[in-house]
Short mmCIF file of C-alpha atoms and ligand atoms in Angstrom, two decimals:
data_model
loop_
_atom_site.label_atom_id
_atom_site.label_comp_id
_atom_site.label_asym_id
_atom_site.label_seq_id
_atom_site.Cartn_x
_atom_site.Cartn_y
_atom_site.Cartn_z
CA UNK B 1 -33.17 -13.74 -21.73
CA UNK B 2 -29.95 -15.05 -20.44
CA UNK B 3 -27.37 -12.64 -19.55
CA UNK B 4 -29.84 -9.21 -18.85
CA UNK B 5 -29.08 -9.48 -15.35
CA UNK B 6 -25.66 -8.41 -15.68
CA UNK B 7 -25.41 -4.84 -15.09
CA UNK B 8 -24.97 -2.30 -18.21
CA UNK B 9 -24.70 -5.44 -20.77
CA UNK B 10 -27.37 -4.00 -23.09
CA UNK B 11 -26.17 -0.68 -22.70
CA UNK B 12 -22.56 -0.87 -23.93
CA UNK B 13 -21.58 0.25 -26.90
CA UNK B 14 -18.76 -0.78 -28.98
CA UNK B 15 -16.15 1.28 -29.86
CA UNK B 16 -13.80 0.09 -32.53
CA UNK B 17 -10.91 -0.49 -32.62
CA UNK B 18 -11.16 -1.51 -29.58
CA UNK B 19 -7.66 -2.78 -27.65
CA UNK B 20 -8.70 -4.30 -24.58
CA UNK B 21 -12.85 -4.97 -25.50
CA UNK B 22 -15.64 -3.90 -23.93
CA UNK B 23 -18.41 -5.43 -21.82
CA UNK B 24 -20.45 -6.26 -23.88
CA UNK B 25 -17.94 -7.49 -26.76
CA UNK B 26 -16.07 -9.86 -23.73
CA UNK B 27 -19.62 -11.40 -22.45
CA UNK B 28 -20.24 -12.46 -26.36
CA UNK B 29 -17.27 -13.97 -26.86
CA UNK B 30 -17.03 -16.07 -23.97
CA UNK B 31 -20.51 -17.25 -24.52
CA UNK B 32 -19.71 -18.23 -27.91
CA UNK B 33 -16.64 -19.77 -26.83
CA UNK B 34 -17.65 -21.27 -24.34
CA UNK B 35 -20.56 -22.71 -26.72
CA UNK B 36 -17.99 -23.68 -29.32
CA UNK B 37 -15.94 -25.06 -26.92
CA UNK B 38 -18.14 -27.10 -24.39
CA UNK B 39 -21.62 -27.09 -25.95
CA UNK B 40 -24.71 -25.48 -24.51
CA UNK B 41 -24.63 -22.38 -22.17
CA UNK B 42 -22.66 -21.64 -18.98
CA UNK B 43 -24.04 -21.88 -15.09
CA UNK B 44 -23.53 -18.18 -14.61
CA UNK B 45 -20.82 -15.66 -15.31
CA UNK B 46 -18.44 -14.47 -12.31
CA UNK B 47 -16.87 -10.60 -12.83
CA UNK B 48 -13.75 -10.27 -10.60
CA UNK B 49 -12.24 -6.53 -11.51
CA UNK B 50 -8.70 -5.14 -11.27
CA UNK B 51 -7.66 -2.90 -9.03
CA UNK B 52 -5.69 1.16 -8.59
CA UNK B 53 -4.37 2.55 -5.30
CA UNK B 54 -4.93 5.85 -4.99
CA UNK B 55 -2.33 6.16 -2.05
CA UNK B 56 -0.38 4.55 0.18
CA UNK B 57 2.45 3.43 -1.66
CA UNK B 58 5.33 1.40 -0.25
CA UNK B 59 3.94 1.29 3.08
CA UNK B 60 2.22 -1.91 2.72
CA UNK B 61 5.12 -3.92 4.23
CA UNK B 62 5.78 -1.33 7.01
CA UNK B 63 2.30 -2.56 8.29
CA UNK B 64 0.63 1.12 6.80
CA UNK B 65 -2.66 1.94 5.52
CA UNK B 66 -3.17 1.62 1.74
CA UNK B 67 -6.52 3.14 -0.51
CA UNK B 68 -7.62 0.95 -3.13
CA UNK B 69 -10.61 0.62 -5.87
CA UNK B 70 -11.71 -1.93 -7.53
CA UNK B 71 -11.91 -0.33 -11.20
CA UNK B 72 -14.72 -0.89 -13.61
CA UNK B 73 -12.46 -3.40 -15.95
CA UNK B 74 -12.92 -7.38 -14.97
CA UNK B 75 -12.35 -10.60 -15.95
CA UNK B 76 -15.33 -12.13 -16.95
CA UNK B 77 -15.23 -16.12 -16.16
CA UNK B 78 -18.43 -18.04 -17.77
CA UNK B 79 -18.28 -20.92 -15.45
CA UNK B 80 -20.67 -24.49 -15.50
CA UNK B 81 -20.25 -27.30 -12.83
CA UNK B 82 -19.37 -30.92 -14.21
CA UNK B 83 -19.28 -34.40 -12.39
CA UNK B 84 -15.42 -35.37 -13.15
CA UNK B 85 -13.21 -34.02 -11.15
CA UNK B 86 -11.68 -32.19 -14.21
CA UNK B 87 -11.28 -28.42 -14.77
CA UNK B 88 -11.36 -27.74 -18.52
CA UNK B 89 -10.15 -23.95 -19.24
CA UNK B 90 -10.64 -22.30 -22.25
CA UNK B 91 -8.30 -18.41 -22.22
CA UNK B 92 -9.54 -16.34 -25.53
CA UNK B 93 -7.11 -13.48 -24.68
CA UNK B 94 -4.34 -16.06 -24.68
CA UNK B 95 -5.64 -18.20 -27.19
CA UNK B 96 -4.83 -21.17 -25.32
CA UNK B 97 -7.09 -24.16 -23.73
CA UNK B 98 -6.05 -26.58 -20.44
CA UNK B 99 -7.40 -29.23 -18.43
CA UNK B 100 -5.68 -30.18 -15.42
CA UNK B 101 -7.21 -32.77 -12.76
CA UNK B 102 -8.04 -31.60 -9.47
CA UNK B 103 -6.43 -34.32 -7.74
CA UNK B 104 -3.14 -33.71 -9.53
CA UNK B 105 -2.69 -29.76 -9.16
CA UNK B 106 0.05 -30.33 -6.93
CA UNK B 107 2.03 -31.53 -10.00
CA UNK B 108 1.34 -27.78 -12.19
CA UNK B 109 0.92 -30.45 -14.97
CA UNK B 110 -1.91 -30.66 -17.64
CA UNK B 111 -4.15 -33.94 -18.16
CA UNK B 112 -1.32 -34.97 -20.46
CA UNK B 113 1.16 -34.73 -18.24
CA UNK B 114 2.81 -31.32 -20.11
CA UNK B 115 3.59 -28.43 -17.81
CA UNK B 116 0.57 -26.17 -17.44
CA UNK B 117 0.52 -22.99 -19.32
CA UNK B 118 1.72 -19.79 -17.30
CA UNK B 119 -2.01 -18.27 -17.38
CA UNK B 120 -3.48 -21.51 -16.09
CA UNK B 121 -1.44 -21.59 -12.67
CA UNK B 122 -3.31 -19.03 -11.59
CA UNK B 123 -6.70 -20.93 -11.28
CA UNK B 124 -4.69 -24.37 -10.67
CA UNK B 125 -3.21 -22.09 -7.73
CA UNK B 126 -6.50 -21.15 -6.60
CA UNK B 127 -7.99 -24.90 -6.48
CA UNK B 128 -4.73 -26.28 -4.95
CA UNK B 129 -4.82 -23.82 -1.97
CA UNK B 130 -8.55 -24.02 -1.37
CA UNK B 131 -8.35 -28.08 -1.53
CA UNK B 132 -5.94 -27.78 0.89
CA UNK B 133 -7.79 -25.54 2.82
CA UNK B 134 -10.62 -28.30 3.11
CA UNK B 135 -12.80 -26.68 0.42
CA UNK B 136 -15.07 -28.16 -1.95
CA UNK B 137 -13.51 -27.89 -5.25
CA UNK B 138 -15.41 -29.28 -8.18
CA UNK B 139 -14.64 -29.83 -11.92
CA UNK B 140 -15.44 -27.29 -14.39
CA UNK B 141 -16.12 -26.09 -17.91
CA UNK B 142 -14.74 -22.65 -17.99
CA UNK B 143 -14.16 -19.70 -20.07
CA UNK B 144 -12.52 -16.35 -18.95
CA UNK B 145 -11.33 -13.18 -20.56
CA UNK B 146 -10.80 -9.99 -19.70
CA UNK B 147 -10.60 -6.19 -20.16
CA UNK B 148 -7.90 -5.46 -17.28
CA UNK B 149 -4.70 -5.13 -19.23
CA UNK B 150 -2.28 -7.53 -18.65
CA UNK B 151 0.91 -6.42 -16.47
CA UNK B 152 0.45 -2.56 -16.86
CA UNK B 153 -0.15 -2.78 -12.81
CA UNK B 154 -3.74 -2.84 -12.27
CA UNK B 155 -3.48 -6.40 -10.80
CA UNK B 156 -5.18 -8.62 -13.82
CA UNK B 157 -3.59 -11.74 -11.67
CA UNK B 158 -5.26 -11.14 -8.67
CA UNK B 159 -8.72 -10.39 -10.68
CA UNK B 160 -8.07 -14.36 -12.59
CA UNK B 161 -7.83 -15.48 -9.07
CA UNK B 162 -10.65 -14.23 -7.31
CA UNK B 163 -12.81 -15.16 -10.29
CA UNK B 164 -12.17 -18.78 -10.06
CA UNK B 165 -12.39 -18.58 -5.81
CA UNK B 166 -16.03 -17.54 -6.25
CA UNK B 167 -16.80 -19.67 -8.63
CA UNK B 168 -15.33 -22.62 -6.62
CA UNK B 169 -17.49 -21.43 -3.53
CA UNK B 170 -20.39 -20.38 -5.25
CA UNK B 171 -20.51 -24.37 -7.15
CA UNK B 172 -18.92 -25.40 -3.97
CA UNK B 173 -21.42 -24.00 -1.57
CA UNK B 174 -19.35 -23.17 1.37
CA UNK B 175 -18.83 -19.68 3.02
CA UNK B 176 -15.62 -17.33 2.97
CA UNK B 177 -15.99 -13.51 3.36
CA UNK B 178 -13.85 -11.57 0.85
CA UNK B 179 -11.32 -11.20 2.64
CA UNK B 180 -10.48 -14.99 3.40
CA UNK B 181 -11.11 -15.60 -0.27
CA UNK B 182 -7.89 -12.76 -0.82
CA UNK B 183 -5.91 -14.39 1.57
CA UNK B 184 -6.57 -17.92 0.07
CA UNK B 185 -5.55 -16.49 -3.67
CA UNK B 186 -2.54 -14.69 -2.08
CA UNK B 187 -1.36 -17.36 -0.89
CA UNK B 188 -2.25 -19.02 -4.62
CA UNK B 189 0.13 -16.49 -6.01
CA UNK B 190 2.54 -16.40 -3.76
CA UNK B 191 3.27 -20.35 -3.02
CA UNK B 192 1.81 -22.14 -6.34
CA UNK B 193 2.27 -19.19 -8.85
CA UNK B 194 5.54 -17.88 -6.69
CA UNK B 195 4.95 -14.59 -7.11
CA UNK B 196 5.75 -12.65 -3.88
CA UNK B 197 2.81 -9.74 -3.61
CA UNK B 198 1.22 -8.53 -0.66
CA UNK B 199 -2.19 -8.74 0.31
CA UNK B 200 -3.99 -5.47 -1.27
CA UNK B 201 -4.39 -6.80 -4.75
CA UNK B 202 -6.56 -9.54 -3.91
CA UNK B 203 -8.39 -7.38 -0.99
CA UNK B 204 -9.50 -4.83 -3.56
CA UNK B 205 -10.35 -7.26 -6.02
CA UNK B 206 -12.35 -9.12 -2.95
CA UNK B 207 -14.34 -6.12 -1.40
CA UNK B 208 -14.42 -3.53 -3.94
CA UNK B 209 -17.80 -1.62 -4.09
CA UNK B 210 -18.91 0.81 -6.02
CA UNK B 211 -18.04 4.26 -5.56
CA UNK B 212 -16.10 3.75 -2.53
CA UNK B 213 -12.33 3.69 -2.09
CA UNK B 214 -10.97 0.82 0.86
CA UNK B 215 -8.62 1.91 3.43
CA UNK B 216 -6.99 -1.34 4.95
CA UNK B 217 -4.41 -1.47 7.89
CA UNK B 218 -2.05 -3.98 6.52
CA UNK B 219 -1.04 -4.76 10.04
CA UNK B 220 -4.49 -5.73 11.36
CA UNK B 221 -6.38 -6.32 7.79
CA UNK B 222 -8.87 -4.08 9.01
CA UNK B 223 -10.48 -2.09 6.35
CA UNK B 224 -13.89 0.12 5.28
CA UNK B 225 -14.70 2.01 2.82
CA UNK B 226 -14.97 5.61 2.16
CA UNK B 227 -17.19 7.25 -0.63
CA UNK B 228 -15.98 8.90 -3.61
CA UNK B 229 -17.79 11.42 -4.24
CA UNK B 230 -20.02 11.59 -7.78
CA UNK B 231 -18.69 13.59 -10.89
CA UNK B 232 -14.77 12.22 -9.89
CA UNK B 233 -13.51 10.11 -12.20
CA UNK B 234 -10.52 7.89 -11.66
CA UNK B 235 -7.85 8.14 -14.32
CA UNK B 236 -5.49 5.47 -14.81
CA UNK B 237 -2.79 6.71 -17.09
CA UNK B 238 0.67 3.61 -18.04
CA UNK B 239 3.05 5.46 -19.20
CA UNK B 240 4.26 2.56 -21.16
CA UNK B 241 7.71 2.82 -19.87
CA UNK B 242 7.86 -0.97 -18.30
CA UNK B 243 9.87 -1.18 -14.78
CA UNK B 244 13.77 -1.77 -15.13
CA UNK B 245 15.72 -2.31 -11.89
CA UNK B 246 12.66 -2.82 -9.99
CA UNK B 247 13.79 -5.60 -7.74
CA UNK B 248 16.70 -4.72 -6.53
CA UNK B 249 15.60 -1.46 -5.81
CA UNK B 250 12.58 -2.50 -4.52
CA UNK B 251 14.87 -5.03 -2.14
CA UNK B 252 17.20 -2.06 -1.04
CA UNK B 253 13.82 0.45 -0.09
CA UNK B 254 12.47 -2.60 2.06
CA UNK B 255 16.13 -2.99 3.78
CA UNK B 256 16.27 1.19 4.68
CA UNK B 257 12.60 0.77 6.03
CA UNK B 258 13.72 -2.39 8.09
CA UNK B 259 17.24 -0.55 9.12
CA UNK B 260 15.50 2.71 10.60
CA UNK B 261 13.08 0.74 12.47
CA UNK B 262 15.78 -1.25 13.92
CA UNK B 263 17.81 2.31 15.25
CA UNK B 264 14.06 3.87 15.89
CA UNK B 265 13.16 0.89 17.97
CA UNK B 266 16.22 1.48 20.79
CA UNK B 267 14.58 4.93 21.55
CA UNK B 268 11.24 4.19 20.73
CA UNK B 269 10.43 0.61 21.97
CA UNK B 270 6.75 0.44 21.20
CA UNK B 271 7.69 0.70 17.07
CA UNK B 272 7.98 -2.76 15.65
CA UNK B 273 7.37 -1.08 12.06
CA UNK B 274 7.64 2.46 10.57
CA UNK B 275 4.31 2.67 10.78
CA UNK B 276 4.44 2.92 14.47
CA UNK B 277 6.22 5.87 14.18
CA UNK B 278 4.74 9.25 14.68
CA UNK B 279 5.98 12.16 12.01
CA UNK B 280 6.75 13.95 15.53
CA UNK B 281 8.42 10.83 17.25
CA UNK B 282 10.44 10.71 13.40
CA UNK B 283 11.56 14.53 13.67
CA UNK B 284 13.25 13.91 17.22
CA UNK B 285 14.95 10.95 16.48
CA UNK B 286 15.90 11.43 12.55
CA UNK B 287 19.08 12.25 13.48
CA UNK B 288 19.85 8.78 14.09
CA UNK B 289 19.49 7.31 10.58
CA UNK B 290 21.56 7.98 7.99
CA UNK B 291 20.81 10.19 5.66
CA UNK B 292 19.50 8.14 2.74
CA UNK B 293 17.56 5.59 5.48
CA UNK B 294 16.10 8.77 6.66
CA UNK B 295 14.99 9.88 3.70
CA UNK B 296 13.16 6.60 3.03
CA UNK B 297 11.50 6.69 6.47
CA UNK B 298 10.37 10.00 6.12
CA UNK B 299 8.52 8.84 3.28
CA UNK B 300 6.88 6.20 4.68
CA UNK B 301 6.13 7.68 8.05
CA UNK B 302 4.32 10.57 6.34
CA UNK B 303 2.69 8.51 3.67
CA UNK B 304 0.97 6.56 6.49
CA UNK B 305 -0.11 9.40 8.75
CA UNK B 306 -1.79 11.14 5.31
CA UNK B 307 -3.29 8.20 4.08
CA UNK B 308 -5.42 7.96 7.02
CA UNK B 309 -6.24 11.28 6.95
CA UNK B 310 -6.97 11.43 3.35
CA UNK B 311 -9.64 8.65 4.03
CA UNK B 312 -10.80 11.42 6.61
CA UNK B 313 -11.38 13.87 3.91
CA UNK B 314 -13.12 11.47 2.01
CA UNK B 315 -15.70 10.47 4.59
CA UNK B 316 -15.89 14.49 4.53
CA UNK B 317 -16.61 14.50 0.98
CA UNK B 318 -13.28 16.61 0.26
CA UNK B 319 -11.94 15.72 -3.01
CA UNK B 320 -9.89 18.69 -3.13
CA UNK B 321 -7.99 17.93 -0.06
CA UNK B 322 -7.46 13.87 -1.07
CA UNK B 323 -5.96 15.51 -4.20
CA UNK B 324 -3.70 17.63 -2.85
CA UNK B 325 -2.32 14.35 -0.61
CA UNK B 326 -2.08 13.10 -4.11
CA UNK B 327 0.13 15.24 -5.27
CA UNK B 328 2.35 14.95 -1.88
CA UNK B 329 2.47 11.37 -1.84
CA UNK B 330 4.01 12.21 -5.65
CA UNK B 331 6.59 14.39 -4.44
CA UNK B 332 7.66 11.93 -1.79
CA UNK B 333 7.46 9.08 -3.72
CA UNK B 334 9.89 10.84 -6.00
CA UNK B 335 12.38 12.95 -3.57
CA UNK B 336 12.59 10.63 -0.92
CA UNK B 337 11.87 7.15 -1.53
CA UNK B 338 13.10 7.71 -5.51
CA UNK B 339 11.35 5.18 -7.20
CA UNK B 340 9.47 7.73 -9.81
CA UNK B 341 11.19 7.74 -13.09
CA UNK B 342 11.30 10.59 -15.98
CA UNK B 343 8.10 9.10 -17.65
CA UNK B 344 6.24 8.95 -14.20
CA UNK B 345 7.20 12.34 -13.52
CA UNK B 346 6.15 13.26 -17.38
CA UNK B 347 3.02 11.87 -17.17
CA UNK B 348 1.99 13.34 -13.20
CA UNK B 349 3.11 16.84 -14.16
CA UNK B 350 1.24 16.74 -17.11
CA UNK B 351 -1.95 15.56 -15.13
CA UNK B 352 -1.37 17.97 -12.39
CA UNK B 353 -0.92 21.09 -14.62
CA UNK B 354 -5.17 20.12 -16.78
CA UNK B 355 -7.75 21.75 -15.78
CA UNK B 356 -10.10 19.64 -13.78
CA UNK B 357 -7.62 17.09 -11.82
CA UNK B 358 -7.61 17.44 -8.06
CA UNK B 359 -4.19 15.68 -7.98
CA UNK B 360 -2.07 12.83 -9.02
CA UNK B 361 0.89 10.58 -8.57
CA UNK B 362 2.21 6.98 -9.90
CA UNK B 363 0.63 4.45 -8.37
CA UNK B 364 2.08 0.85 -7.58
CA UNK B 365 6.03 0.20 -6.79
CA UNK B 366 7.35 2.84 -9.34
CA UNK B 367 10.22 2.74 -11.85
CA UNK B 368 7.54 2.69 -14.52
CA UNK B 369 3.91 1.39 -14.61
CA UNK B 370 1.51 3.32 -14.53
CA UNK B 371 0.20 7.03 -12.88
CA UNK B 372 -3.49 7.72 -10.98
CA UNK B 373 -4.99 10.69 -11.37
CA UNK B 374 -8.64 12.08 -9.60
CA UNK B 375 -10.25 14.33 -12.76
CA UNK B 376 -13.72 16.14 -12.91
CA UNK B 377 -15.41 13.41 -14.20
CA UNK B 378 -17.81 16.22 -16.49
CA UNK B 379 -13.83 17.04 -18.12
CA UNK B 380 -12.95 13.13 -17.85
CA UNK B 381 -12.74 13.13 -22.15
CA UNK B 382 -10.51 16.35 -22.94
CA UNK B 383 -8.37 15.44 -19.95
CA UNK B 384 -7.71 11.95 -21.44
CA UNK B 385 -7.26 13.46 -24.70
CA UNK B 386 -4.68 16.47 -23.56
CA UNK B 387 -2.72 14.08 -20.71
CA UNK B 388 -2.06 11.48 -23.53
CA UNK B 389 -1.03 14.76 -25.82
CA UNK B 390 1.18 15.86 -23.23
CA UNK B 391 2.57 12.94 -21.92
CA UNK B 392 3.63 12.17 -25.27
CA UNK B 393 5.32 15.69 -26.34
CA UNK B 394 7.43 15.25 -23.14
CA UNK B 395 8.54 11.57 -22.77
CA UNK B 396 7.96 10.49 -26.87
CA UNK B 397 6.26 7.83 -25.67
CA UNK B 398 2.49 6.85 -26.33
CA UNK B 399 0.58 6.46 -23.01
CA UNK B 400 -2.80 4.41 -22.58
CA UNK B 401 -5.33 6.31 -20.77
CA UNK B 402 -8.06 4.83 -18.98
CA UNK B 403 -11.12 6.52 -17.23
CA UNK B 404 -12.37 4.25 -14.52
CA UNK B 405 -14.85 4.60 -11.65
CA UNK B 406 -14.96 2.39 -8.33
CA UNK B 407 -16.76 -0.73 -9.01
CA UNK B 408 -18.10 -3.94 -6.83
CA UNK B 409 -15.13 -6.48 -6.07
CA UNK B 410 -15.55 -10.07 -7.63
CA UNK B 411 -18.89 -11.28 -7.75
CA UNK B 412 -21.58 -13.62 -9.37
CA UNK B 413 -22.77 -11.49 -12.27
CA UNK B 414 -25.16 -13.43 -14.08
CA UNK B 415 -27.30 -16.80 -14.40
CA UNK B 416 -28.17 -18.72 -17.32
P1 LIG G 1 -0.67 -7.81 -13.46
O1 LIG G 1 0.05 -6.61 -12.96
O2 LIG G 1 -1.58 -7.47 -14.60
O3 LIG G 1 -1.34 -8.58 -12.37
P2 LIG G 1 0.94 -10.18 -13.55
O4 LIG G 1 2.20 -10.48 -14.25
O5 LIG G 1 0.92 -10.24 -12.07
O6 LIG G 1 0.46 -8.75 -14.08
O7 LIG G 1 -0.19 -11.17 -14.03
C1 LIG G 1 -0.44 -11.31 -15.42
C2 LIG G 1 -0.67 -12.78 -15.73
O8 LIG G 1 -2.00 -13.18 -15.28
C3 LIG G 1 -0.71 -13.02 -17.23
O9 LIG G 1 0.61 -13.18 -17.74
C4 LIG G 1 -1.53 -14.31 -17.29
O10 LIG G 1 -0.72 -15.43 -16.93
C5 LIG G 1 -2.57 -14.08 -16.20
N1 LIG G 1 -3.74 -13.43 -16.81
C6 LIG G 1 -4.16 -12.15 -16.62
N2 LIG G 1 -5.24 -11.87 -17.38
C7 LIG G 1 -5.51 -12.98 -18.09
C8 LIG G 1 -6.49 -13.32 -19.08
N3 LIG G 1 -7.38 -12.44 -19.49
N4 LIG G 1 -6.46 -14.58 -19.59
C9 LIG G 1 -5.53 -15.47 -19.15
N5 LIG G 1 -4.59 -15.22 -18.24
C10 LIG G 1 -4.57 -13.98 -17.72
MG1 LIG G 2 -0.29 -9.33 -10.67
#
């Protein structure tokens, strides 16, 4: 039968109620949508997942290392070639349809000439920048919908456009690794959707593989992967508190970062970025920064030098000692770089203090968002249960908890 080939679809269960669906519920209703909407059955089905870093935060634009996973939560796009060059997209989860011409993305316009819908720039994006890239784009009947929640952090943009990118080269027939297929969709999101993120959402979404966390040198774009070992489970935990301030804070940290490498650089004249800088080269020449700028530095020299080691501990299969870099990535997230906020902190202490977590800390640019937690995976229930417990006796807010595992980045999933 049709969709068997997808991996766990007969297994799922349904739990109910159910806020953001389960496999098997999402690959049911795009099929019927998509037979509702378009008539007969789908080419195949892409599955593009979101993403967590586990650490290296803020050190992405100092040209640091940063340790993703692709989660085990997707978008599901249900995809079938058609001769016009039309793309005709149907969005359950926003309950919303648009078909845009391929000729005319440039114009973010529907075939009506109306403005596209928000949530349909991002594949629009994606076809614009891979025309122009001298890709085959072809029209499409489409359905997508997905289980990544929307704007909680765990990068449900960046899992919409990889989707559509492997759908377009898989109809298309050309060849891009994962990686050029994230830097295509970056540049989707940054230039047609003008959102300015870095490259790591779409990487993880890209490469992702199961069971593995990615280390990648933002400088270089080299990356690999590093096994996690069985019986951890990744806990994702928003605290529900949504970020306030976060741009102009996030524009002051990236001003310290380029301040101290500008007074690090006159004594040290091989650093073009704090990642250059060694937490012994730092010590010497502190002195030289302010206090505040040194405080940021500090952070970000030291979250570099133990990301890379944490990835060592990985490859040794030391779970305890990647959770314990956890926990000081936490603390300097919060004393030094201060972008943690009283829920953050809530919601980490509460992790931290359960039996069964090796360590945790918030995870993405702070202020709010969400928390990432490593947890027995044997425990992975009760600790969901007692964090949200917890969490919500200290901040008085109710958290949503979810229990992931590292999954394969974006990928054809299944053939009619
Ligand atoms: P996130 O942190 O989840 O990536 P963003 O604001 O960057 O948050 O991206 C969220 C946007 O991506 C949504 O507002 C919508 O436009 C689009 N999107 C994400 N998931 C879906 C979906 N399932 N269906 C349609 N659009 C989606
Ligand atoms: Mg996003």
């Amino acid at each position: 039968m049709l969709w068997r080939s997808i991996p766990h679809y007969e297994s799922v269960t349904i739990r109910a109620p159910c806020p953001f669906g389960q496999l098997k519920m999402i690959l049911d209703s795009i099929l019927s949508h998509f037979r509702e909407s378009f008539g007969g059955e789908p080419d195949f089905v892409v599955r593009s997942p979101g993403r967590v870093n586990l650490l290296g935060e803020h050190v992405d634009y100092n040209d640091g290392w940063v340790l993703p996973v692709a989660i085990d939560r997707a978008v599901y796009l249900a995809v079938r070639q058609c001769d016009s060059p039309l793309v005709s997209l149907n969005a359950p989860d926003m309950n919303d349809g648009a078909t845009f011409r391929l000729t005319e993305t440039a114009q973010k316009k529907n075939v009506n000439g109306h403005p596209l819908p928000d949530w349909a720039r991002y594949p629009a994006g994606v076809a614009h920048v891979l025309r122009e890239a001298g890709l085959a784009v072809t029209g499409m009947d489409a359905v997508f919908a997905s289980d990544v929640p929307v704007g909680a952090g765990l990068s449900s943009s960046a899992a919409v456009e990889l989707a559509f990118a492997v759908a377009w080269r898989e109809l298309g027939g050309w060849q891009k690794s994962g990686m050029e297929l994230a830097q295509l969709c970056q540049r989707a999101e940054n230039q047609y959707v003008g959102v300015n993120c870095g490259i790591m959402d779409q990487f993880a979404c890209a490469n992702g593989q199961a069971d593995r966390a990615l280390i990648l040198d933002c400088r270089t774009l080299d990356w690999q992967s590093v096994p996690l070992p069985p019986g951890v489970a990744i806990v994702i935990a928003d605290t529900t508190k949504r970020r306030e301030l976060g741009k102009s804070e996030y524009n002051n940290r990236r001003a310290a970062c380029e301040e101290a490498v500008r007074a690090l650089a006159a004594v040290l004249p091989n650093v073009r970025a704090l990642r250059d800088v060694s937490e012994a080269d730092f010590e010497r020449h502190a002195d030289l920064l302010d206090p505040v700028t040194a405080k940021r530095a500090r952070h970000v020299v030291e979250e570099c030098e133990r990301t890379v080691k944490a990835a060592e501990s990985l490859r040794r299969g030391d779970v305890a000692a990647f959770g314990v870099a956890m926990n000081e990535s936490h603390r300097t997230l919060r004393d030094l770089y201060e972008v943690s906020c009283a829920e953050l902190d809530a919601m980490v202490s509460a992790a931290q203090s359960l039996d069964g977590c090796y360590g945790a800390r918030l995870t993405g640019a702070g202020f709010g968002g969400c928390a990432v937690a490593l947890a027995d995976s044997a425990v992975a229930d009760s600790f969901k249960r007692d964090l949200a417990k917890r969490y919500e006796a200290a901040a008085g807010l109710k958290p949503e908890i979810y229990v992931c595992k590292a999954s394969e980045g974006a990928e054809v999933a299944g053939r009619g």
